[in-house]
Amino acid sequence: MKIMNCPLNGPRNISEFTYGGEFKVMPDPATCSDAEWADYVFNSDNAAGVVREWWLHNASSYWFLAERHTVTDQIIRTFDPKEVFSQRVEFAPHAQEIAG
């Protein structure tokens, strides 16, 4: 049985988690091009080695980050996203939402 340490709930069976994708720095949505935004949303580096990834603990709906070696599948560490983010990103409403 593979165990992952949830920063909020402690060690849990890996079946309690959902992979959320590779962690990438988000471009500024107000200034980036459509191509840059599409690259951020849809593409990943898929690198061999240690990568940062988003994970969800399903039972508590808690999102966190993990560093995992993609070749060996070893989970090196898990941590709260507060280690990376200092503030929340707010998005402006779409023109349709404003007009409607």
Short mmCIF file of C-alpha atoms in Angstrom, two decimals:
data_model
loop_
_atom_site.label_atom_id
_atom_site.label_comp_id
_atom_site.label_asym_id
_atom_site.label_seq_id
_atom_site.Cartn_x
_atom_site.Cartn_y
_atom_site.Cartn_z
CA MET A 1 0.00 0.00 0.00
CA LYS A 2 1.37 3.42 -0.98
CA ILE A 3 1.03 6.19 1.59
CA MET A 4 1.01 9.93 0.94
CA ASN A 5 1.28 12.47 3.72
CA CYS A 6 -1.48 15.07 3.53
CA PRO A 7 -0.25 18.30 5.17
CA LEU A 8 -3.70 18.77 6.74
CA ASN A 9 -4.74 15.19 7.58
CA GLY A 10 -1.51 13.24 7.94
CA PRO A 11 -0.53 9.93 6.29
CA ARG A 12 -3.27 8.43 4.10
CA ASN A 13 -3.64 5.69 1.49
CA ILE A 14 -2.82 7.03 -1.99
CA SER A 15 -6.34 6.03 -3.13
CA GLU A 16 -7.69 9.01 -1.11
CA PHE A 17 -5.94 11.49 -3.43
CA THR A 18 -6.47 12.87 -6.92
CA TYR A 19 -3.62 14.18 -9.06
CA GLY A 20 -4.23 17.80 -10.04
CA GLY A 21 -1.47 18.44 -12.54
CA GLU A 22 1.95 19.96 -12.69
CA PHE A 23 2.53 23.16 -10.70
CA LYS A 24 3.44 26.06 -12.96
CA VAL A 25 3.73 29.78 -12.34
CA MET A 26 0.57 31.41 -13.67
CA PRO A 27 1.04 34.18 -16.22
CA ASP A 28 -0.71 37.48 -15.54
CA PRO A 29 -4.19 36.95 -17.02
CA ALA A 30 -4.54 40.68 -17.70
CA THR A 31 -1.42 40.94 -19.86
CA CYS A 32 -0.61 37.52 -21.32
CA SER A 33 -1.54 36.48 -24.84
CA ASP A 34 -4.12 33.80 -25.61
CA ALA A 35 -1.27 31.50 -26.68
CA GLU A 36 0.54 32.00 -23.36
CA TRP A 37 -2.67 31.32 -21.41
CA ALA A 38 -3.44 28.20 -23.48
CA ASP A 39 0.11 26.94 -22.89
CA TYR A 40 -0.32 27.44 -19.14
CA VAL A 41 -3.70 25.69 -19.01
CA PHE A 42 -3.18 22.80 -21.42
CA ASN A 43 0.53 21.95 -21.65
CA SER A 44 2.94 20.44 -19.17
CA ASP A 45 6.68 19.90 -19.23
CA ASN A 46 6.38 16.17 -18.43
CA ALA A 47 9.97 16.23 -17.21
CA ALA A 48 11.82 13.24 -15.81
CA GLY A 49 13.01 13.97 -12.29
CA VAL A 50 11.65 15.93 -9.34
CA VAL A 51 8.56 18.00 -10.14
CA ARG A 52 6.02 19.97 -8.12
CA GLU A 53 2.43 18.84 -8.51
CA TRP A 54 -1.03 19.74 -7.27
CA TRP A 55 -2.82 17.03 -5.30
CA LEU A 56 -6.29 16.89 -3.74
CA HIS A 57 -7.20 14.96 -0.60
CA ASN A 58 -10.67 13.83 -1.69
CA ALA A 59 -12.21 13.35 1.76
CA SER A 60 -11.40 16.86 2.97
CA SER A 61 -11.28 18.70 -0.41
CA TYR A 62 -7.86 20.02 0.59
CA TRP A 63 -5.51 21.04 -2.23
CA PHE A 64 -1.78 20.91 -1.55
CA LEU A 65 1.55 20.64 -3.33
CA ALA A 66 3.86 17.66 -3.53
CA GLU A 67 7.37 17.18 -4.84
CA ARG A 68 7.59 13.81 -6.56
CA HIS A 69 10.27 12.07 -8.61
CA THR A 70 8.55 11.10 -11.85
CA VAL A 71 10.94 8.26 -12.66
CA THR A 72 10.90 6.48 -9.30
CA ASP A 73 7.43 7.75 -8.24
CA GLN A 74 8.92 8.61 -4.84
CA ILE A 75 7.05 11.37 -2.98
CA ILE A 76 9.79 13.57 -1.57
CA ARG A 77 7.62 15.99 0.39
CA THR A 78 4.15 17.45 0.61
CA PHE A 79 3.37 20.96 1.77
CA ASP A 80 0.71 23.64 2.13
CA PRO A 81 0.41 26.01 -0.86
CA LYS A 82 0.96 28.94 1.54
CA GLU A 83 4.68 28.18 1.19
CA VAL A 84 4.44 29.34 -2.44
CA PHE A 85 1.54 31.82 -2.50
CA SER A 86 1.41 35.02 -0.47
CA GLN A 87 -1.88 36.37 -1.85
CA ARG A 88 -5.00 35.30 -3.69
CA VAL A 89 -5.31 36.09 -7.40
CA GLU A 90 -8.57 37.82 -8.30
CA PHE A 91 -9.93 37.60 -11.83
CA ALA A 92 -11.98 40.34 -13.48
CA PRO A 93 -15.44 39.23 -14.60
CA HIS A 94 -15.96 38.57 -18.31
CA ALA A 95 -17.71 41.20 -20.41
CA GLN A 96 -20.70 38.85 -20.84
CA GLU A 97 -21.15 38.63 -17.07
CA ILE A 98 -21.02 42.41 -16.74
CA ALA A 99 -23.55 42.99 -19.54
CA GLY A 100 -25.90 40.18 -18.59
#
